[in-house]
Amino acid sequence: MNYIFQSYKRSCIWQVLFIVLVANLSMVLHAEEKTSKPNVVFIMCDDLNDFQGVFGGHPQAKTPHIDGMAAKGVRFMNAQSNVPVCQPSRNSLFTGVYPHVSGDFGWTKRTKQAVLKNNKALIGLFKENGYYTLGSGKLLHSNERGLWNEWGMNDKHNYGPFPFDGEKLMPHPDVPAPFNSIGAIDGSYGRLSTCSKWTYGWDKKPFRYNSEDDRDLMQDELHTKWATKKIKELEAKDTDQPFFMGVGYVNPHTPLYAPDRFFDLFPIESLVLNDYFETDAADTYLKDNIDPNSKGYKYYRMLLESYDGDREVALKHFLQAYLACVAFVDEQIGEVLNAIEESKFNDNTIVVLTSDHGWQMGEKDYLFKNSPWEKSTRIPLVIKAPDAQQGAQIEQPVSLVDIYPTLVDYCELKGETKLNSNGGELGGYSMVPLFDTDENTKWQGPNGALSIVGNVGGKTKANEQHYSYRTKDWRYIRYADGKEELYYHVNDPNEWNNLADLPKYKTTKKGLYKEMSAIINPRPKIEVKHRSATDKPNLIVVMTDDLGYADVGFNGCKDIPTPNIDRIANEGVSFTNAYTSYSVCGPSRAGFMTGRYQQRFGFERNPQYRPNDPNMGLPNDEMTIAESLVQVGYKSTVIGKWHLGANKEAHHPLNRGFTEFYGHLGGGHRFFPEELTIEDSYAINGETDSYRTWIMRDHEPVKTDKYLTDEFSDEAISFVERNADEPFFMFLSYNAPHLPLQATDECLQRFNHIKDPERKTYAAMVSAVDDGVGRLLDTLEDLDIDENTVICFLSDNGGPERKNASDNGPLREGKSSNYEGGFRVPFALKWEGQVAPTVYDFPISSLDIFATIADLSNSPVNADKPLDGVNLIPYVQGKNKKAPHQSIYLRKFDQKRYAVRNGDYKLVVNGEVKELYNLSKDIGEKNNLASKMPEKVKSLDAILMEWADELIDPNFLGLMHTEQWKYKGKKK
């Protein structure tokens, strides 16, 4: 019995030792497996949209090999191209840098692009990490042989073969005119068998074709043959060195050629076109933002013209060739996949299949890539890896920029992704958490995927691009001119119904825009205390200087896009009959700042620049908006132009209720920092020198280093971010587009279509202001305080058309006039969530701003000096249906000119001459009705004189009384 027990005991010990040994061996083998780098096979197609069985883009697509790969791997159902055109898409993919970060929007080779030349291409990083790199075909749009240990086929043959007439490459003879006039690449498609003479490419190497069974291999077939051969050669090598193999197929890029058997799969008579909505393009805006003769629209028109306008026949011929090329490239992909699976590398190789972008097949009357819609931006993306899920379908949107960090993560690559500090930062996120089997890893990227479309060109700036943002359920498109499209993919997979203008989707649209902006302009998150929208709302007044009435989009401007200024009008209230209280800068600002007609306290002239004169400016016994708001806890700033007096004790903003000041005290300023040569603003006397002073921060001079408009925009953003927790008032007082006409090259380049040099510079100055307004609006939304903020936009007076090339449109005359062009101005107000978008036609005044914020904040006003303005909010909300004002007035003391508007009628007094106009019928004040309506003249004159009796004479001499005024602002 004891012997049996001892034997059993020894047996157990040996079993335990054996288990431990096996476990340790398993751990060792597993450790070796973990330290072995995975191989990478990267397969890329060109212009391949979602026409595959697993992605459902077309019901007749035949792609058994791509479908089979998806069954064994992971397919990403909402993968997007970051820029749906070849060169910048591939540059972005292989550097991991967003196009809006690099500024790469055109056809610049990566190694010559200003930012991306300082980044490491993905292949180069693999090479640094000990990988053997092999490639063939179209990968980077401009090949970089130095990245590869081995290169395959001749690059010059990638798009071939081509029909050849013995001298030049030709379109296929079966393609009808005028489509064939597009050329040998984009204007060609057809069977190999129906053309008698072919060449491989631009080097004109002959391509032999006698029959389907007696011909040379096409270029994509040669890439496949090369790749399968190399896999066998690598397998035969006695080495553990991992490899990165890139195979770049050109199909289904045009020209669309494939062997006959692939065309035979898709008989034209049985082809089905995707659903088509005849007026689908009507509510889209790409056509308004690019040349209507650009390729997509032009190709569509030319294709239909080539088939006598028969859309169905035309598209079926093109579709047949496209589907044939998709089936053809699928077969090539299948051969490479089979070679991997049959090799020893199968269990240690990650395979990535994708395309640079999609292709739009006539939807929205567009036949090309480079559009903001689904067929152009959506791409197939399949990843097959040994330790990945099998057959998984990922709904989370991702984009090509995510591939670089994914492979870095999966292959555990080491090293910097930039060559130096001038390179762009990685923009994407690793997709490994989406396809591995570890439930603890989570996607760290954004909710959606971003694409840039439309303005291909190396000089096009990021803020001039058109952006498309795709989430799981939504697509949101925002064009450079501010127009928007919104599609709900759950109910509208064809993107037929643009919902952007429907009020019920405003919150959705706002949220998507905020997500998009976070990718385009990432910023540190600032925690802000939540306040009720109506609890002491913030007030921002953006005032431009000498802006023409017709120089903003919401007033009909065509040559100067102002999408951001228009956001205020389109998302709030656009006032069609808005007036300032005077028709030149200083008095107009004095009226706005006090809410009272400035003639009541003698501020009726532009003040001279006299720092030693305490009477040359705004009287101390007049309350400013800031002096009222500070009493209820507001912080206030003036940024930019002051022009209410230069005396330090009497007039400086810090002594008039403001808690901060960043700007200049005079009536204008030069814009370039190198021209600001006078440090002490108090040491000079005279307007000319005041234009050259340093900028003041509170009382201290500051030497700036930026274009002045941009400087003021930066300060505005800073103020909002620093004061977002508490109520604030910001007077963002741009001195643009006041003389001198000065603009940056960046902004000037936007207006090469304007031939008049002065108008061009003026437009560039307005555009810089619009940029700043856009950044400000984005900041309010990012901080989630837009619903707590009333924002007004206006000009201080009409444009001086003959001096700064402004345009007052239909209005008569301009700055300094008592006609409409002098003091009728562009004016918009936005209060998110409180004021619905509307157009308001009753006359209103800049004097109303003080009254509005005083009522909203319950701040005190001077009972002895009542405000002339009213709280506009009940009027624009529709609660008060009456006109806010009985009359709008103007007096110009020195010129003996007056004006009063009462209802639709306006009386203009020039000395002894009285004129009467019906503005509802005669906005240009061309038809003087005085002789026909003497009683109306008499009644308006009585109203005017009653108001004038309340006024006082000017209490200081103005700029017009100085010698230099004779020459200031005159054209030379």
XYZ file of N, CA and C in Angstrom, residues 486-687:
606
model
N -26.521 69.509 -45.179
C -26.671 68.566 -44.070
C -27.525 67.394 -44.540
N -27.004 66.172 -44.384
C -27.714 64.973 -44.827
C -27.789 63.966 -43.688
N -28.968 63.380 -43.525
C -29.194 62.366 -42.495
C -29.166 61.003 -43.165
N -28.051 60.289 -43.021
C -27.835 59.062 -43.781
C -28.754 57.919 -43.368
N -29.292 57.983 -42.188
C -30.190 56.907 -41.760
C -31.400 56.841 -42.683
N -31.915 57.987 -43.069
C -33.082 58.048 -43.946
C -32.753 58.467 -45.368
N -31.545 58.957 -45.582
C -31.208 59.559 -46.873
C -29.791 59.151 -47.298
N -29.580 57.867 -47.596
C -28.225 57.420 -47.956
C -27.727 58.009 -49.269
N -28.643 58.489 -50.113
C -28.243 59.086 -51.384
C -27.907 60.564 -51.266
N -28.081 61.121 -50.096
C -27.824 62.550 -49.868
C -28.628 63.413 -50.842
N -29.919 63.175 -50.851
C -30.819 63.916 -51.727
C -31.412 65.152 -51.062
N -31.602 65.089 -49.751
C -32.359 66.134 -49.063
C -31.446 66.944 -48.147
N -31.094 68.131 -48.581
C -30.264 69.016 -47.777
C -31.122 69.648 -46.679
N -30.804 69.323 -45.434
C -31.605 69.769 -44.296
C -31.038 71.012 -43.630
N -29.974 71.581 -44.187
C -29.224 72.610 -43.472
C -30.048 73.842 -43.143
N -31.003 74.190 -43.973
C -31.756 75.427 -43.759
C -32.993 75.233 -42.896
N -33.255 74.014 -42.469
C -34.443 73.768 -41.648
C -34.137 74.078 -40.181
N -34.928 74.942 -39.554
C -34.656 75.349 -38.160
C -34.547 74.187 -37.183
N -35.288 73.097 -37.420
C -35.293 71.983 -36.470
C -33.933 71.287 -36.385
N -33.074 71.489 -37.383
C -31.755 70.843 -37.376
C -30.636 71.803 -36.990
N -30.992 72.961 -36.494
C -29.978 73.964 -36.161
C -29.028 73.453 -35.092
N -29.566 72.802 -34.065
C -28.723 72.296 -32.978
C -27.808 71.184 -33.476
N -28.349 70.298 -34.304
C -27.531 69.230 -34.895
C -26.401 69.811 -35.724
N -26.746 70.767 -36.555
C -25.758 71.409 -37.426
C -24.681 72.099 -36.595
N -25.087 72.760 -35.556
C -24.137 73.450 -34.690
C -23.174 72.461 -34.046
N -23.710 71.326 -33.584
C -22.856 70.317 -32.957
C -21.851 69.730 -33.935
N -22.298 69.467 -35.171
C -21.394 68.923 -36.188
C -20.327 69.940 -36.571
N -20.725 71.187 -36.681
C -19.743 72.232 -37.005
C -18.701 72.351 -35.891
N -19.145 72.209 -34.678
C -18.223 72.285 -33.549
C -17.228 71.124 -33.586
N -17.718 69.915 -33.898
C -16.821 68.758 -34.010
C -15.836 68.951 -35.159
N -16.329 69.439 -36.288
C -15.465 69.691 -37.433
C -14.390 70.714 -37.078
N -14.799 71.786 -36.433
C -13.861 72.846 -36.083
C -12.798 72.360 -35.114
N -13.164 71.419 -34.254
C -12.191 70.890 -33.293
C -11.060 70.141 -33.997
N -11.343 69.584 -35.176
C -10.292 68.921 -35.957
C -9.480 69.954 -36.736
N -10.175 70.925 -37.323
C -9.491 71.913 -38.157
C -8.649 72.859 -37.313
N -9.223 73.320 -36.203
C -8.514 74.265 -35.327
C -8.549 73.749 -33.892
N -7.777 72.708 -33.597
C -7.811 72.166 -32.224
C -7.321 73.206 -31.232
N -7.967 73.263 -30.100
C -7.600 74.239 -29.081
C -7.734 73.608 -27.711
N -6.925 74.043 -26.743
C -7.042 73.494 -25.390
C -8.448 73.745 -24.844
N -8.978 72.763 -24.156
C -10.317 72.914 -23.601
C -10.272 73.835 -22.400
N -11.139 74.818 -22.385
C -11.247 75.760 -21.280
C -12.570 75.500 -20.577
N -12.499 75.231 -19.301
C -13.705 74.978 -18.530
C -14.402 76.304 -18.236
N -15.682 76.372 -18.552
C -16.438 77.598 -18.362
C -17.652 77.299 -17.500
N -17.891 78.157 -16.517
C -19.067 78.002 -15.675
C -20.326 78.277 -16.492
N -21.328 77.423 -16.306
C -22.561 77.580 -17.065
C -23.394 78.709 -16.483
N -23.867 79.567 -17.376
C -24.788 80.629 -16.975
C -26.027 80.553 -17.839
N -27.147 80.979 -17.285
C -28.365 81.058 -18.087
C -28.152 82.034 -19.221
N -28.765 81.730 -20.363
C -28.579 82.569 -21.550
C -29.039 84.003 -21.302
N -30.044 84.169 -20.448
C -30.605 85.505 -20.209
C -30.065 86.154 -18.943
N -29.147 85.493 -18.266
C -28.567 86.044 -17.040
C -27.349 86.889 -17.396
N -27.555 88.198 -17.496
C -26.480 89.124 -17.837
C -25.691 88.619 -19.047
N -26.325 88.596 -20.196
C -25.619 88.088 -21.383
C -24.417 88.962 -21.725
N -23.411 88.321 -22.320
C -22.265 89.063 -22.829
C -22.712 89.917 -24.014
N -21.990 91.002 -24.230
C -22.233 91.839 -25.397
C -20.936 91.999 -26.166
N -20.971 91.664 -27.444
C -19.846 91.916 -28.339
C -20.343 92.804 -29.461
N -19.682 93.922 -29.653
C -19.977 94.800 -30.772
C -18.757 94.812 -31.684
N -18.938 94.311 -32.896
C -17.884 94.341 -33.901
C -18.206 95.495 -34.838
N -17.359 96.523 -34.792
C -17.589 97.704 -35.620
C -16.450 97.859 -36.620
N -16.799 97.918 -37.881
C -15.803 98.200 -38.914
C -15.774 99.699 -39.179
N -14.800 100.120 -39.960
C -14.548 101.535 -40.167
C -14.652 101.859 -41.659
N -15.687 102.621 -42.019
C -15.880 103.046 -43.407
C -16.227 101.888 -44.345
N -16.925 100.888 -43.858
C -17.343 99.751 -44.685
C -18.566 100.140 -45.507
N -18.555 99.816 -46.782
C -19.678 100.123 -47.656
C -20.908 99.298 -47.319
N -22.073 99.880 -47.546
C -23.334 99.202 -47.265
C -23.450 97.889 -48.020
N -22.952 97.855 -49.254
C -23.108 96.674 -50.115
C -21.863 95.802 -50.142
N -21.007 95.921 -49.122
C -19.749 95.168 -49.119
C -19.759 93.986 -48.158
N -20.938 93.453 -47.858
C -21.072 92.212 -47.088
C -22.042 91.315 -47.832
N -21.859 90.031 -47.675
C -22.693 89.078 -48.398
C -24.164 89.232 -48.090
N -24.517 89.514 -46.821
C -25.940 89.568 -46.488
C -26.626 90.814 -47.068
N -25.842 91.744 -47.605
C -26.425 92.868 -48.349
C -26.185 92.741 -49.846
N -25.795 91.549 -50.283
C -25.742 91.271 -51.709
C -24.392 91.392 -52.377
N -23.298 91.523 -51.606
C -21.980 91.666 -52.214
C -21.609 90.399 -52.975
N -21.066 90.563 -54.177
C -20.698 89.432 -55.015
C -19.194 89.219 -55.126
N -18.420 90.284 -55.033
C -16.983 90.122 -55.290
C -16.146 89.971 -54.027
N -16.741 90.189 -52.847
C -16.002 90.018 -51.594
C -16.778 89.046 -50.709
N -16.389 87.787 -50.661
C -17.079 86.851 -49.772
C -16.868 87.232 -48.306
N -17.946 87.249 -47.541
C -17.865 87.498 -46.098
C -18.658 86.426 -45.352
N -18.266 85.166 -45.481
C -19.076 84.077 -44.919
C -19.237 84.155 -43.408
N -18.244 84.668 -42.713
C -18.331 84.687 -41.257
C -19.179 85.838 -40.744
N -19.017 87.005 -41.347
C -19.910 88.111 -41.022
C -21.344 87.714 -41.358
N -21.514 87.028 -42.474
C -22.851 86.585 -42.881
C -23.449 85.588 -41.898
N -22.594 84.854 -41.190
C -23.115 83.930 -40.173
C -23.927 84.682 -39.127
N -23.469 85.859 -38.753
C -24.207 86.648 -37.768
C -25.587 86.985 -38.309
N -25.628 87.426 -39.566
C -26.904 87.793 -40.178
C -27.784 86.579 -40.435
N -27.200 85.516 -40.959
C -27.995 84.345 -41.334
C -28.493 83.563 -40.132
N -27.736 83.602 -39.044
C -28.144 82.887 -37.833
C -28.825 83.815 -36.839
N -28.979 85.062 -37.201
C -29.615 86.039 -36.317
C -30.524 86.958 -37.117
N -30.308 88.256 -36.935
C -31.166 89.250 -37.569
C -30.343 90.099 -38.524
N -30.832 90.231 -39.725
C -30.261 91.158 -40.692
C -31.191 92.367 -40.766
N -30.654 93.546 -40.462
C -31.447 94.775 -40.477
C -31.275 95.471 -41.825
N -32.367 95.680 -42.524
C -32.290 96.293 -43.851
C -32.306 97.810 -43.789
N -32.755 98.362 -42.661
C -32.853 99.813 -42.506
C -32.182 100.239 -41.205
N -30.875 100.024 -41.140
C -30.117 100.331 -39.925
C -29.289 101.595 -40.149
N -29.266 102.433 -39.133
C -28.583 103.722 -39.243
C -27.626 103.913 -38.075
N -26.568 104.652 -38.346
C -25.752 105.183 -37.250
C -26.224 106.606 -36.984
N -25.757 107.168 -35.874
C -26.254 108.487 -35.477
C -25.504 109.623 -36.158
N -24.504 109.284 -36.954
C -23.755 110.307 -37.681
C -23.074 109.647 -38.867
N -22.582 110.453 -39.790
C -22.031 109.894 -41.019
C -20.509 110.006 -41.103
N -19.840 110.314 -39.999
C -18.389 110.162 -39.906
C -18.041 109.517 -38.568
N -16.770 109.091 -38.464
C -16.356 108.131 -37.441
C -16.593 108.567 -35.993
N -15.907 109.659 -35.568
C -15.911 110.021 -34.157
C -17.290 110.263 -33.586
N -18.088 111.157 -34.187
C -19.429 111.390 -33.644
C -20.304 110.138 -33.652
N -20.188 109.330 -34.699
C -20.962 108.091 -34.754
C -20.630 107.188 -33.568
N -19.360 107.091 -33.248
C -18.932 106.249 -32.132
C -19.358 106.845 -30.794
N -19.352 108.162 -30.704
C -19.806 108.804 -29.470
C -21.283 108.517 -29.227
N -22.083 108.526 -30.311
C -23.491 108.198 -30.164
C -23.697 106.759 -29.736
N -23.015 105.828 -30.428
C -23.106 104.411 -30.049
C -22.706 104.196 -28.595
N -21.585 104.817 -28.171
C -21.028 104.541 -26.846
C -21.914 105.074 -25.722
N -22.698 106.098 -26.006
C -23.550 106.703 -24.970
C -25.023 106.383 -25.144
N -25.397 105.868 -26.324
C -26.804 105.593 -26.581
C -27.626 106.849 -26.780
N -26.932 107.963 -27.027
C -27.613 109.257 -27.177
C -27.079 109.976 -28.419
N -27.967 110.734 -29.064
C -27.481 111.555 -30.166
C -26.370 112.463 -29.658
N -25.217 112.358 -30.263
C -24.019 113.041 -29.786
C -24.137 114.561 -29.883
N -25.063 115.064 -30.707
C -25.277 116.516 -30.768
C -25.868 117.064 -29.464
N -26.406 116.175 -28.642
C -26.944 116.614 -27.344
C -25.824 117.066 -26.404
N -24.607 116.551 -26.645
C -23.498 116.948 -25.777
C -22.313 117.512 -26.566
N -22.568 117.989 -27.754
C -21.590 118.770 -28.490
C -20.495 118.007 -29.192
N -20.644 116.682 -29.335
C -19.626 115.877 -30.040
C -20.095 115.688 -31.475
N -19.863 116.739 -32.309
C -20.405 116.709 -33.667
C -19.316 116.814 -34.724
N -18.079 116.691 -34.293
C -16.958 116.739 -35.230
C -15.977 115.632 -34.892
N -15.246 115.174 -35.916
C -14.143 114.260 -35.637
C -13.104 115.008 -34.815
N -12.771 114.511 -33.621
C -11.839 115.259 -32.775
C -10.434 115.281 -33.350
N -9.738 116.374 -33.114
C -8.322 116.438 -33.440
C -7.553 115.578 -32.437
N -6.381 115.125 -32.865
C -5.558 114.317 -31.955
C -4.769 115.275 -31.066
N -5.273 115.512 -29.833
C -4.683 116.449 -28.903
C -4.636 115.831 -27.504
N -3.592 115.047 -27.189
C -3.516 114.399 -25.869
C -3.536 115.374 -24.692
N -3.167 116.641 -24.931
C -3.116 117.612 -23.831
C -4.420 118.379 -23.647
N -5.425 118.079 -24.445
C -6.681 118.825 -24.394
C -7.793 117.957 -23.814
N -8.201 118.190 -22.563
C -9.248 117.359 -21.947
C -10.643 117.631 -22.500
N -10.787 118.682 -23.292
C -12.102 118.984 -23.859
C -12.288 118.409 -25.264
N -11.193 117.874 -25.838
C -11.233 117.379 -27.223
C -11.642 115.900 -27.213
N -12.915 115.645 -26.845
C -13.381 114.270 -26.816
C -14.692 114.117 -26.084
N -14.966 112.924 -25.624
C -16.238 112.585 -24.991
C -16.337 113.215 -23.600
N -17.362 114.023 -23.344
C -17.487 114.669 -22.037
C -17.617 113.644 -20.911
N -17.059 113.984 -19.750
C -17.068 113.057 -18.614
C -18.446 112.872 -18.005
N -19.362 113.792 -18.264
C -20.684 113.654 -17.656
C -21.639 112.832 -18.514
N -21.144 112.257 -19.602
C -21.939 111.322 -20.400
C -21.551 109.887 -20.041
N -22.519 109.079 -19.696
C -22.265 107.690 -19.301
C -22.024 106.821 -20.528
N -20.979 106.005 -20.473
C -20.719 105.048 -21.548
C -21.367 103.701 -21.231
N -21.457 102.850 -22.244
C -21.966 101.485 -22.030
C -21.147 100.793 -20.950
N -19.830 100.937 -21.013
C -18.969 100.266 -20.044
C -19.186 100.786 -18.637
N -19.399 102.110 -18.492
C -19.632 102.678 -17.153
C -20.941 102.183 -16.559
N -21.892 101.870 -17.402
C -23.143 101.290 -16.922
C -22.946 99.822 -16.532
N -22.306 99.056 -17.415
C -22.197 97.611 -17.192
C -21.249 97.254 -16.049
N -20.239 98.063 -15.803
C -19.297 97.755 -14.728
C -20.006 97.733 -13.377
N -21.115 98.458 -13.276
C -21.853 98.531 -12.017
C -22.645 97.268 -11.720
N -22.785 96.390 -12.718
C -23.461 95.108 -12.490
C -22.512 93.937 -12.749
N -21.216 94.201 -12.639
C -20.243 93.106 -12.636
C -19.625 92.740 -13.961
N -19.797 93.545 -15.004
C -19.219 93.235 -16.313
C -17.750 93.663 -16.372
N -16.960 92.869 -17.074
C -15.641 93.300 -17.497
C -15.755 93.784 -18.942
N -15.016 94.825 -19.278
C -15.179 95.440 -20.587
C -13.828 95.747 -21.213
N -13.798 95.674 -22.521
C -12.575 96.026 -23.243
C -12.909 96.755 -24.524
N -12.015 97.651 -24.908
C -11.983 98.202 -26.257
C -10.767 97.603 -26.948
N -10.984 97.021 -28.111
C -9.885 96.491 -28.911
C -9.928 97.186 -30.264
N -8.881 97.967 -30.552
C -8.818 98.645 -31.839
C -8.937 100.145 -31.709
N -9.768 100.711 -32.552
C -9.891 102.171 -32.686
C -10.772 102.750 -31.578
N -10.310 103.826 -30.955
C -11.069 104.525 -29.900
C -11.726 105.768 -30.485
N -10.966 106.805 -30.783
C -11.428 108.001 -31.483
C -12.446 108.816 -30.701
N -12.390 108.712 -29.379
C -13.289 109.506 -28.534
C -12.505 110.453 -27.638
N -11.259 110.745 -28.045
C -10.411 111.655 -27.285
C -9.128 110.984 -26.884
N -8.014 111.773 -26.874
C -6.694 111.206 -26.603
C -6.124 111.647 -25.264
N -6.872 112.448 -24.495
C -6.371 112.878 -23.199
C -6.411 111.724 -22.206
N -5.281 111.496 -21.536
C -5.137 110.316 -20.689
C -6.153 110.295 -19.559
N -6.317 111.413 -18.849
C -7.209 111.440 -17.688
C -8.680 111.518 -18.088
N -8.981 112.288 -19.112
C -10.382 112.538 -19.440
C -10.997 111.492 -20.361
N -10.177 110.940 -21.269
C -10.772 110.162 -22.355
C -10.327 108.709 -22.459
N -9.226 108.363 -21.853
C -8.719 106.997 -22.026
C -9.777 105.980 -21.610
N -9.928 104.891 -22.381
C -10.965 103.901 -22.063
C -10.953 103.421 -20.609
N -9.773 103.289 -20.008
C -9.730 102.825 -18.619
C -10.349 103.831 -17.663
N -10.478 105.068 -18.096
C -11.135 106.088 -17.282
C -12.572 106.334 -17.721
N -13.062 105.492 -18.632
C -14.449 105.600 -19.095
C -15.196 104.286 -18.908
N -14.809 103.530 -17.869
C -15.552 102.331 -17.487
C -14.975 101.025 -17.963
N -14.024 101.062 -18.898
C -13.453 99.826 -19.437
C -12.362 99.296 -18.509
N -12.287 97.974 -18.416
C -11.266 97.345 -17.574
C -10.015 96.986 -18.362
N -10.113 96.966 -19.704
C -8.948 96.685 -20.540
C -9.012 97.540 -21.795
N -7.833 97.818 -22.345
C -7.743 98.518 -23.631
C -6.564 97.968 -24.401
N -6.797 97.673 -25.684
C -5.717 97.261 -26.567
C -6.006 97.879 -27.921
N -5.352 98.982 -28.212
C -5.656 99.642 -29.464
C -4.929 100.951 -29.631
N -5.547 101.869 -30.394
C -4.959 103.185 -30.642
C -6.021 104.242 -30.361
N -5.583 105.408 -29.948
C -6.503 106.437 -29.480
C -7.087 107.278 -30.599
N -6.418 107.362 -31.744
C -6.830 108.254 -32.815
C -7.852 107.670 -33.755
N -8.022 108.388 -34.877
C -9.086 108.034 -35.811
C -8.710 107.045 -36.883
N -7.437 106.668 -36.959
C -7.000 105.694 -37.944
C -5.606 105.213 -37.609
N -5.119 104.241 -38.381
C -3.805 103.707 -38.085
C -3.263 102.986 -39.305
N -1.955 102.938 -39.365
C -1.307 102.122 -40.387
C -1.324 100.674 -39.906
N -1.259 99.723 -40.875
C -1.556 98.332 -40.553
C -0.323 97.450 -40.368
N 0.788 97.829 -40.972
C 1.967 96.968 -40.902
C 2.872 97.387 -39.746
N 3.336 96.437 -38.963
C 4.076 96.776 -37.728
C 5.335 97.598 -37.974
N 5.996 97.395 -39.104
C 7.231 98.129 -39.362
C 6.978 99.622 -39.582
N 5.715 99.988 -39.824
C 5.390 101.391 -40.024
C 4.986 102.100 -38.742
N 4.899 101.361 -37.647
C 4.517 101.949 -36.353
C 5.800 102.306 -35.612
N 6.229 103.544 -35.779
C 7.566 103.957 -35.345
C 7.564 104.910 -34.158
N 6.388 105.329 -33.696
C 6.300 106.294 -32.593
C 5.826 105.563 -31.344
N 6.680 105.501 -30.341
C 6.372 104.694 -29.158
C 5.333 105.342 -28.248
N 5.439 106.633 -28.002
C 4.628 107.306 -26.994
C 3.435 108.004 -27.650
N 2.261 107.496 -27.424
C 1.056 108.074 -28.022
C 0.706 109.435 -27.433
N 1.212 109.745 -26.253
C 0.896 111.017 -25.602
C 1.888 112.116 -25.959
N 2.956 111.784 -26.668
C 4.024 112.754 -26.924
C 3.850 113.472 -28.255
N 2.740 113.202 -28.943
C 2.557 113.795 -30.268
C 1.279 114.608 -30.290
N 1.184 115.482 -31.276
C -0.034 116.239 -31.550
C -0.248 116.208 -33.060
N -1.371 115.701 -33.468
C -1.648 115.677 -34.893
C -2.039 114.300 -35.390
N -2.961 114.303 -36.327
C -3.546 113.066 -36.824
C -2.543 112.204 -37.576
